[in-house]
Structure formats: C-alpha cells, structure tokens
Short mmCIF file of N, CA and C in Angstrom, two decimals:
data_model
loop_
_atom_site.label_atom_id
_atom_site.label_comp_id
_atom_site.label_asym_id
_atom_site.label_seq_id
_atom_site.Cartn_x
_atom_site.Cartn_y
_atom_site.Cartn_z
N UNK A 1 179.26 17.03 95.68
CA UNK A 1 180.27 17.20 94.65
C UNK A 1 179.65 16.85 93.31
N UNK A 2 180.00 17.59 92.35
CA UNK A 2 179.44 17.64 91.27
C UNK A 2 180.74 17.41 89.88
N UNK A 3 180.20 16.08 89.15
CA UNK A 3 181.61 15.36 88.51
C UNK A 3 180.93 16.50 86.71
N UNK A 4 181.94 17.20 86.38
CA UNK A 4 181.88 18.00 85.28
C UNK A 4 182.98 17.45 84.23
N UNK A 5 182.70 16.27 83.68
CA UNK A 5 183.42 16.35 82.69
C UNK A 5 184.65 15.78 83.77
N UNK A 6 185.94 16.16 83.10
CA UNK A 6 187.12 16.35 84.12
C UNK A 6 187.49 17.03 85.00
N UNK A 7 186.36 17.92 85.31
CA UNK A 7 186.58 18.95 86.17
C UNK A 7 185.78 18.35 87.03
N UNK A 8 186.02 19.15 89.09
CA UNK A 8 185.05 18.50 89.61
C UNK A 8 184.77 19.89 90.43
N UNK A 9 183.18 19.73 90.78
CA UNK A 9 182.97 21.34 91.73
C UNK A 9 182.66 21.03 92.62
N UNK A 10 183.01 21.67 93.96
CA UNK A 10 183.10 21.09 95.25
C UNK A 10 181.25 22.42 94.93
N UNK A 11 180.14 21.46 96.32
CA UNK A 11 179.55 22.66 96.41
C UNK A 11 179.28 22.98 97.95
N UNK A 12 178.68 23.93 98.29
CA UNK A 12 178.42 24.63 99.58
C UNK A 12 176.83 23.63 100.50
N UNK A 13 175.88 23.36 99.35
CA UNK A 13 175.16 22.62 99.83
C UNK A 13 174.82 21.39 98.52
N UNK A 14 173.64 20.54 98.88
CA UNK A 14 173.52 19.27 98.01
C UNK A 14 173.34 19.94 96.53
N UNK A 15 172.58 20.87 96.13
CA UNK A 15 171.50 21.59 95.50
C UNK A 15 172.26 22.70 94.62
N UNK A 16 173.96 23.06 94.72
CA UNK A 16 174.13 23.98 95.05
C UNK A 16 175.57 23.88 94.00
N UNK A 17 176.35 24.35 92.77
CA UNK A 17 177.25 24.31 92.24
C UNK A 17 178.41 25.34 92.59
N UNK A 18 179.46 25.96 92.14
CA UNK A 18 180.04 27.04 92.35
C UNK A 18 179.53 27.69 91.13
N UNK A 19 180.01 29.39 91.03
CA UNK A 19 179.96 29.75 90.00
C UNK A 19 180.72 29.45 88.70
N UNK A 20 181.78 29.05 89.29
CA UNK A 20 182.86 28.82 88.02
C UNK A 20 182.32 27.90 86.92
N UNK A 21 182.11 26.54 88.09
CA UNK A 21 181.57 25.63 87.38
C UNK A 21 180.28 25.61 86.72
N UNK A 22 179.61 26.08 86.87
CA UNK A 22 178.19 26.87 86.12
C UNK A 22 178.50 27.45 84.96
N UNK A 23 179.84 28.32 85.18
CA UNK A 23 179.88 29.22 83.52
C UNK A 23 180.55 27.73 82.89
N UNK A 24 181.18 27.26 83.34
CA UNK A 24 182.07 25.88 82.49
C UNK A 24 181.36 25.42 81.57
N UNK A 25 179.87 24.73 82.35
CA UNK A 25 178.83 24.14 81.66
C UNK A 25 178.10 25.06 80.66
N UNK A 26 177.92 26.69 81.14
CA UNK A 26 176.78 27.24 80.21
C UNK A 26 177.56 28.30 78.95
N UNK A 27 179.26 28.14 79.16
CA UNK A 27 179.79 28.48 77.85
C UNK A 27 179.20 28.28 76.97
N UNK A 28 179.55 26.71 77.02
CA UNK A 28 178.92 26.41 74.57
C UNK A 28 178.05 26.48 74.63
N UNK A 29 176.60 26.20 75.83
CA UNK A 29 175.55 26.51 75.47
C UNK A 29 175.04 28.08 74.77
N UNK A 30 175.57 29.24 75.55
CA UNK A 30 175.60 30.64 75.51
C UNK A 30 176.41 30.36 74.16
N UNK A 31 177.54 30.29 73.66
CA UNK A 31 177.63 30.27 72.12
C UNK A 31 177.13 30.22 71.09
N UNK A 32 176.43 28.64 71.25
CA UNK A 32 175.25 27.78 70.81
C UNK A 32 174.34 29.19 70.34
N UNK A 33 173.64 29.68 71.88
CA UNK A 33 172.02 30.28 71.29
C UNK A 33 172.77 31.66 71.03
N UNK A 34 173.53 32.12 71.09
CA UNK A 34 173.96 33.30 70.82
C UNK A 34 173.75 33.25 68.41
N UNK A 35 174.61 31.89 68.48
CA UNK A 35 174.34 31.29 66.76
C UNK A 35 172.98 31.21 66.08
N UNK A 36 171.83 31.34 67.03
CA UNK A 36 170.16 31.71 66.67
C UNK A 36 169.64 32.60 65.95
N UNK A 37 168.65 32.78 65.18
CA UNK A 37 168.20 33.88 64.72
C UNK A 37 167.95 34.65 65.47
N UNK A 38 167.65 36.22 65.41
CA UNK A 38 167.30 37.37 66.63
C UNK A 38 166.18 36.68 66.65
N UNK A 39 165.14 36.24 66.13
CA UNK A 39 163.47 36.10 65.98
C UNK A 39 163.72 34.62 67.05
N UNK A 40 164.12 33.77 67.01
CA UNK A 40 164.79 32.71 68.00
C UNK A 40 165.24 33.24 69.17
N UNK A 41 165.67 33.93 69.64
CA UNK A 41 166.68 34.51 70.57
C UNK A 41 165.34 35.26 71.80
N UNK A 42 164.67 35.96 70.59
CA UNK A 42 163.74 36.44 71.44
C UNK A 42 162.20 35.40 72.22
N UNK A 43 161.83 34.64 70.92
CA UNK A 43 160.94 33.91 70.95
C UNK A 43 162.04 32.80 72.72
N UNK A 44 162.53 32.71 72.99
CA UNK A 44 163.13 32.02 74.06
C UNK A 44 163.05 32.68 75.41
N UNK A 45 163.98 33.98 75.15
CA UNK A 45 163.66 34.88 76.28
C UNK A 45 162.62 35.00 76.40
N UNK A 46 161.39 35.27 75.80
CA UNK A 46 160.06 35.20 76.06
C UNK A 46 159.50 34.51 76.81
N UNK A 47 159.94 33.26 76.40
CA UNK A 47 159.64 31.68 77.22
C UNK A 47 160.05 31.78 78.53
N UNK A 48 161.41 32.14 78.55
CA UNK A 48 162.18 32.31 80.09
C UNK A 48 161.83 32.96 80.85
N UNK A 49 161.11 34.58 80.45
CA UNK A 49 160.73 35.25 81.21
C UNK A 49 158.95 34.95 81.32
N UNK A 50 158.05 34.37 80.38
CA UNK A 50 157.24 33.70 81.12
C UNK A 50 156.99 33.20 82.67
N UNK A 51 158.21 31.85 82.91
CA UNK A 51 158.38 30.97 83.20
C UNK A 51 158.80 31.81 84.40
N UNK A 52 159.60 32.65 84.45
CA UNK A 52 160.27 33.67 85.64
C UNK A 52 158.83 34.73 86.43
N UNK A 53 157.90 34.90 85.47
CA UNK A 53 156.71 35.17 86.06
C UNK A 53 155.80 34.42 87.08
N UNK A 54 156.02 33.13 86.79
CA UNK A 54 155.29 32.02 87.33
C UNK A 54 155.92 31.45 88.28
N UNK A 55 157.70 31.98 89.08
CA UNK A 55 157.96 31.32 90.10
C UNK A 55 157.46 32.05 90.96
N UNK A 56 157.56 31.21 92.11
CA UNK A 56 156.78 32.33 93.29
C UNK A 56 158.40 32.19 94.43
N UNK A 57 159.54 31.64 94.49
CA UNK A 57 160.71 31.85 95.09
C UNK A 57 161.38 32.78 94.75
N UNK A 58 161.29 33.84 95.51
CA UNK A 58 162.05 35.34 95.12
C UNK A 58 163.56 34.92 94.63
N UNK A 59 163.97 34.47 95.36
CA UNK A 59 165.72 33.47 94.63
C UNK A 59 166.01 32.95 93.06
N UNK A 60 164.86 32.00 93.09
CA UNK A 60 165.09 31.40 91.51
C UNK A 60 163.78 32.57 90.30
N UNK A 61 163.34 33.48 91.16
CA UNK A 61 162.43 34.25 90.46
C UNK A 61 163.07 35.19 89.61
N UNK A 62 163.81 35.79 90.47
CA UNK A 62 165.64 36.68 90.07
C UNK A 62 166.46 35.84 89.13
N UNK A 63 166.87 35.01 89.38
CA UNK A 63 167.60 33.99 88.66
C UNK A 63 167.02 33.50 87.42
N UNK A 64 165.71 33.37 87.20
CA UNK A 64 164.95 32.83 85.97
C UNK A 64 165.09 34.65 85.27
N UNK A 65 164.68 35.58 86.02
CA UNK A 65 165.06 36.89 85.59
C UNK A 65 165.84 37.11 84.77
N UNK A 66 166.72 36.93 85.28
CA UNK A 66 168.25 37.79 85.12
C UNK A 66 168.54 36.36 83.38
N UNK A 67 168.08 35.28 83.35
CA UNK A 67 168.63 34.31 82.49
C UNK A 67 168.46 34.45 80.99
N UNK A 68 167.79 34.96 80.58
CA UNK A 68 168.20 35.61 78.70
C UNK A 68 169.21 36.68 78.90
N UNK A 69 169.52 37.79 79.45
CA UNK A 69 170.65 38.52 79.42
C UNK A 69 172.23 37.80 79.87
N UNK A 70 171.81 36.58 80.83
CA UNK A 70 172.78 35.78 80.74
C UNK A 70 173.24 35.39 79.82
N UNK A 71 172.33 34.23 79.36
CA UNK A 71 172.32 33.53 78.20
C UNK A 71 173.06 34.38 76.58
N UNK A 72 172.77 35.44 76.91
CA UNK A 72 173.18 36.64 75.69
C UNK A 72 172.13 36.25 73.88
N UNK A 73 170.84 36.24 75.08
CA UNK A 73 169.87 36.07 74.20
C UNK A 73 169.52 37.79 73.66
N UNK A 74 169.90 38.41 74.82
CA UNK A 74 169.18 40.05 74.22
C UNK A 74 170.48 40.56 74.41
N UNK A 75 170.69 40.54 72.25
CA UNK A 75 171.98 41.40 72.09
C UNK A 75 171.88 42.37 71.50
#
C-alpha cells in the first residue's frame, strides 16, 4: 500500500502502484514541464530516451519509451 498524500493506492504487488494513482502524482509534475521552454522540453526527452536506450527490461524499456509523450514533453 502506497500512502499518497490523503489518498491511499492499494497495489497488485510490493513494486507496483495503480494507474490512477500514478496520474495523481504525475499531474503537476506534467503541468510543471509542460511550463518549460520547447528547447527544455526537448533537451529532457532526449535524456529520457537516452536512458530508455540503455534499459535492457523490455517492460521498463517501453515504459522509459513511451515517457516524454507522457510527460507532454513533445507538443
């Protein structure tokens, strides 16, 4: 179980959040970098997708993937 603030997220394993509770937390962040310069925005995704090159877990490889279009770094 994972204590969020006042909210609490039950999870499936130790390691492991729901989705809901994931967007809860990465709202203001995604606001936040969305408020960046484009030249910021990209210079990050860059970083992320580095970093997504260098996992070798097809799971979090996807997931480091998919995370600047999350993030709504590439608008």
């Amino acid at each position: 179980m994972f204590d969020l603030g006042s909210k609490t997220a039950m999870a499936s394993s130790d390691d492991a959040i729901t989705p809901e509770a994931t967007m809860q937390v990465l709202e203001p962040v995604i606001a936040l970098l969305q408020d960046l310069p484009e030249q910021d925005r990209r210079a990050l995704a860059e970083l992320i997708n580095h970093c997504a090159q260098e996992e070798t877990d097809p799971e979090r490889h996807l997931t480091a993937w998919e995370t600047p279009e999350t993030l709504g770094l590439l608008l």
